[in-house]
Coordinates of C-alpha atoms in Angstrom, one line a residue:
M215 CA -29.7 -19.6 -7.7
I216 CA -26.6 -21.7 -7.9
K217 CA -28.5 -24.6 -7.5
D218 CA -30.7 -24.1 -10.3
L219 CA -27.4 -23.3 -12.6
E220 CA -26.0 -26.6 -11.5
E221 CA -29.6 -28.6 -12.6
Q222 CA -29.6 -26.7 -16.0
L223 CA -25.7 -27.4 -16.2
G224 CA -25.6 -30.9 -14.8
L225 CA -22.5 -30.4 -12.7
R226 CA -21.3 -29.6 -9.6
L227 CA -20.1 -25.9 -9.0
L228 CA -19.7 -25.8 -5.3
A229 CA -18.5 -28.2 -2.8
R230 CA -20.8 -28.1 0.3
T231 CA -20.1 -29.4 3.6
T232 CA -21.9 -28.2 6.7
R233 CA -19.1 -25.8 7.9
N234 CA -17.4 -24.7 4.1
V235 CA -18.7 -23.7 1.0
S236 CA -16.0 -23.6 -1.7
P237 CA -15.8 -24.1 -5.6
T238 CA -15.1 -27.0 -7.5
K239 CA -12.5 -27.4 -10.0
I240 CA -15.5 -26.8 -12.4
G241 CA -16.4 -24.0 -10.6
E242 CA -13.2 -22.3 -10.6
Q243 CA -13.1 -22.9 -14.5
L244 CA -16.4 -21.2 -14.9
V245 CA -15.5 -18.2 -12.7
T246 CA -12.3 -17.6 -14.6
S247 CA -13.8 -17.9 -17.7
V248 CA -17.0 -15.6 -17.0
G249 CA -15.3 -13.1 -14.3
F250 CA -14.2 -10.5 -17.0
H251 CA -17.8 -10.1 -18.1
L252 CA -19.3 -10.1 -14.6
N253 CA -16.9 -7.2 -14.2
Q254 CA -18.0 -5.4 -17.2
I255 CA -21.4 -6.0 -16.4
N256 CA -20.7 -4.6 -13.1
L257 CA -19.0 -1.8 -14.9
E258 CA -21.9 -0.9 -17.1
L259 CA -24.6 -0.8 -14.9
E260 CA -22.2 1.8 -12.6
K261 CA -22.6 3.6 -15.9
L262 CA -26.2 3.3 -15.8
N263 CA -26.5 4.4 -12.1
E264 CA -23.9 7.8 -13.2
L265 CA -26.8 8.9 -15.4
R266 CA -28.6 9.8 -12.3
G267 CA -25.7 12.8 -12.0
K268 CA -23.8 11.3 -9.4
P269 CA -20.6 9.1 -9.6
V270 CA -21.2 5.9 -7.5
G271 CA -19.9 2.3 -6.9
T272 CA -16.8 0.6 -5.1
I273 CA -13.4 1.3 -5.7
R274 CA -10.9 -1.4 -4.7
I275 CA -7.2 0.0 -3.5
T276 CA -4.5 -2.0 -2.8
C277 CA -1.9 0.1 -0.8
T278 CA 0.3 -0.1 2.1
D279 CA -0.3 1.9 5.6
D280 CA 2.1 4.4 5.2
S281 CA 0.8 5.5 1.6
I282 CA -2.4 5.8 3.2
E283 CA -0.9 8.2 5.9
M284 CA 0.8 10.1 3.7
C285 CA -1.5 10.5 0.7
L286 CA -5.0 9.4 1.2
R287 CA -5.6 10.1 4.8
P288 CA -5.4 14.1 4.2
L289 CA -7.8 14.2 1.5
L290 CA -10.6 11.4 2.4
K291 CA -12.6 13.5 4.7
D292 CA -13.3 16.1 1.9
F293 CA -13.7 13.4 -0.6
F294 CA -16.6 11.7 0.7
I295 CA -18.4 14.9 1.4
Q296 CA -18.2 15.7 -2.0
Y297 CA -19.2 12.1 -3.1
P298 CA -21.1 10.4 -0.9
D299 CA -22.2 7.8 -2.9
I300 CA -18.7 6.5 -3.2
I301 CA -17.1 3.1 -1.4
L302 CA -13.2 3.1 -0.9
E303 CA -12.2 -0.1 0.1
L304 CA -8.4 0.3 1.0
H305 CA -6.5 -3.1 1.4
I306 CA -3.3 -2.7 3.4
N307 CA -0.7 -5.0 2.1
Y308 CA 2.9 -4.8 0.8
E309 CA 3.0 -7.5 -1.3
F310 CA 3.4 -6.7 -5.0
I311 CA 0.3 -8.6 -6.1
N312 CA -1.5 -8.8 -9.6
I313 CA -3.8 -6.0 -9.2
I314 CA -6.2 -7.7 -12.2
E315 CA -6.3 -11.2 -11.0
H316 CA -7.1 -9.9 -7.4
K317 CA -9.9 -7.8 -8.8
F318 CA -8.5 -4.4 -7.6
D319 CA -9.3 -1.1 -9.4
A320 CA -5.8 0.0 -8.7
G321 CA -2.7 0.2 -6.4
I322 CA -0.7 2.3 -4.9
R323 CA 3.3 1.8 -5.0
L324 CA 6.8 3.9 -5.8
V325 CA 6.9 4.1 -8.9
N326 CA 10.1 2.2 -9.7
S327 CA 8.1 -0.6 -8.3
I328 CA 5.2 -0.5 -11.2
D329 CA 5.0 -2.3 -13.8
K330 CA 5.7 -0.7 -17.3
D331 CA 2.5 -1.7 -18.9
M332 CA 0.4 0.2 -15.9
I333 CA -0.6 3.9 -16.1
A334 CA 1.1 5.6 -13.2
V335 CA -0.1 8.6 -11.8
R336 CA 1.7 10.5 -9.3
I337 CA -0.4 11.6 -5.7
G338 CA 2.3 12.5 -3.3
T339 CA 5.6 14.3 -3.0
N340 CA 8.8 13.2 -2.7
W341 CA 10.3 11.9 0.5
R342 CA 13.4 10.5 2.6
M343 CA 13.6 7.7 5.1
A344 CA 14.7 8.5 8.6
V345 CA 16.2 6.5 11.2
V346 CA 14.6 7.4 14.6
G347 CA 14.5 6.1 18.2
S348 CA 13.1 7.3 21.3
P349 CA 15.1 9.7 23.9
D350 CA 15.0 6.7 26.5
Y351 CA 16.7 4.5 23.7
F352 CA 19.3 7.1 23.1
Q353 CA 19.9 7.6 26.9
Q354 CA 21.2 3.8 27.1
N355 CA 22.6 3.6 23.8
S356 CA 24.8 6.4 21.7
F357 CA 23.9 7.6 18.4
P358 CA 25.3 6.3 15.3
T359 CA 27.3 8.0 13.6
T360 CA 27.6 5.7 9.9
P361 CA 25.0 3.2 9.2
Y362 CA 27.6 0.4 9.4
E363 CA 27.5 0.8 13.1
L364 CA 23.3 -0.2 13.2
I365 CA 24.8 -3.8 13.5
H366 CA 25.6 -2.8 17.0
H367 CA 22.0 -1.7 17.6
K368 CA 18.9 -2.7 18.4
C369 CA 16.5 -2.3 15.5
I370 CA 12.9 -3.1 14.3
N371 CA 12.8 -5.0 11.0
I372 CA 10.5 -5.0 8.2
R373 CA 9.4 -8.0 6.1
H374 CA 7.3 -7.0 3.1
N375 CA 5.5 -10.5 2.2
N376 CA 5.9 -13.4 4.0
S377 CA 8.1 -15.5 1.3
G378 CA 10.3 -12.4 0.9
N379 CA 13.5 -11.7 2.9
I380 CA 13.5 -9.2 5.6
Y381 CA 14.3 -5.6 4.2
A382 CA 17.8 -4.2 4.3
W383 CA 18.0 -0.5 5.2
E384 CA 19.0 1.8 2.2
F385 CA 21.4 4.3 2.2
R386 CA 23.4 7.0 0.2
K387 CA 26.2 9.3 0.3
H388 CA 28.0 11.2 -2.1
N389 CA 26.2 9.2 -4.9
E390 CA 27.4 5.9 -3.3
K391 CA 24.8 3.6 -2.5
F392 CA 24.8 0.4 -0.4
T393 CA 22.2 -1.7 2.2
V394 CA 22.8 -2.6 6.0
K395 CA 21.3 -5.4 7.1
V396 CA 20.4 -4.6 10.9
N397 CA 19.4 -6.8 14.0
G398 CA 16.7 -6.5 16.6
P399 CA 13.8 -8.4 18.8
L400 CA 11.2 -7.2 16.3
I401 CA 10.0 -7.8 12.8
L402 CA 6.8 -6.0 11.6
N403 CA 5.0 -5.6 8.4
S404 CA 3.7 -2.5 8.8
S405 CA 5.6 1.0 9.0
L406 CA 3.1 2.0 11.7
Q407 CA 3.8 -0.3 13.7
M408 CA 7.2 0.1 13.4
L409 CA 6.7 3.7 14.5
N410 CA 4.6 2.4 17.3
S411 CA 7.8 0.4 18.7
A412 CA 10.4 3.0 18.1
L413 CA 8.0 5.4 20.6
D414 CA 7.8 2.5 22.9
G415 CA 11.4 2.3 23.1
I416 CA 12.1 -0.9 21.5
G417 CA 14.8 -0.2 19.1
L418 CA 15.7 2.1 16.3
A419 CA 13.4 2.3 13.5
F420 CA 13.5 2.9 9.6
I421 CA 10.5 4.6 8.4
P422 CA 9.3 7.8 6.0
Q423 CA 10.2 10.9 7.5
P424 CA 6.8 12.7 7.4
L425 CA 5.5 10.0 9.7
V426 CA 7.8 10.6 12.2
A427 CA 8.0 14.5 11.7
P428 CA 5.6 15.2 14.3
Y429 CA 6.8 12.9 17.1
L430 CA 10.7 14.8 16.2
H431 CA 9.1 18.1 16.6
N432 CA 7.4 17.4 19.9
G433 CA 10.5 15.5 21.1
Q434 CA 9.1 11.7 21.5
L435 CA 11.4 10.7 18.9
Q436 CA 15.0 11.4 18.0
E437 CA 16.6 11.5 14.4
T438 CA 20.1 10.3 13.3
L439 CA 22.0 9.6 10.1
N440 CA 19.8 12.1 8.1
D441 CA 22.8 12.7 5.8
W442 CA 22.9 9.1 4.6
C443 CA 18.9 8.7 4.3
P444 CA 18.1 8.2 0.4
V445 CA 15.0 10.3 -1.1
F446 CA 12.2 8.2 -3.1
Q447 CA 9.8 9.5 -5.4
G448 CA 6.5 10.3 -4.4
F449 CA 3.9 7.4 -4.0
H450 CA 2.0 6.5 -7.4
L451 CA -1.7 5.2 -8.2
Y452 CA -1.3 2.7 -10.8
Y453 CA -3.9 0.7 -12.9
P454 CA -4.4 -0.9 -16.4
N455 CA -5.4 0.8 -19.3
R456 CA -9.0 0.8 -19.3
R457 CA -11.0 2.4 -22.3
N458 CA -14.4 2.7 -20.2
M459 CA -13.3 4.0 -16.9
S460 CA -16.1 4.6 -14.3
L461 CA -17.1 7.9 -13.2
A462 CA -16.3 7.3 -10.0
F463 CA -12.9 6.0 -10.1
S464 CA -12.2 9.1 -12.5
N465 CA -12.8 11.4 -9.7
F466 CA -11.1 9.5 -7.4
I467 CA -7.9 9.8 -9.7
Q468 CA -8.8 13.8 -10.2
A469 CA -9.3 14.2 -6.4
I470 CA -5.8 12.5 -5.6
R471 CA -3.4 13.5 -8.3
Y472 CA -0.6 15.2 -7.0
R473 CA -0.4 19.3 -7.6
D474 CA 2.7 21.2 -7.2

């Protein structure tokens, strides 16, 4: 079909080798100019399918692994039972990407990092961070009494994107906000892998408290500095204002919307 289109236009749209196929500059220009219309066609086709009485289609979401664990995972089994014709694609990424440019239907982030021109729907309760380590780690190292003592501990760091700085741990005490740049042998880009590394005794981790709660309860982890750890507003689903929202996406929003 592409070859036929190239012959009609008299232009080369794809650069082909024995191993790779990639768009030419003209091909990229064509995708940019007609991509929006193709998305609209797909949306209209989904609407026609929905006339059968069932919401159908694929919903693409960019999110973090901790937001999946805390907000989506508890709901997904029942959601797919209720809507068997909906496909949900979850793309784990800590970077703040342009969801329109990367063709996502929505994203999940903390509300203070969402652009003002987006619609934001709360999908989770407030939560606080937690500094945790394994019992083995604390047998060999003392419990820090203030965040400033963390610079003397082995800490597990996280870098949210390839070009960004390592995240500085945020604390608060008596309305005073400050950050501490910690050091340690391991840098990750996943909260769940930070959790696993803390469980393995590699060092201290700074993780959302709901993720570590089961391990605090069974004694696999111990918490410190909880009076200093800040509380964040619950995760929000955000998306651009769309007049013709698909039935599948509308039902997804209603299914994950936070309810007190």
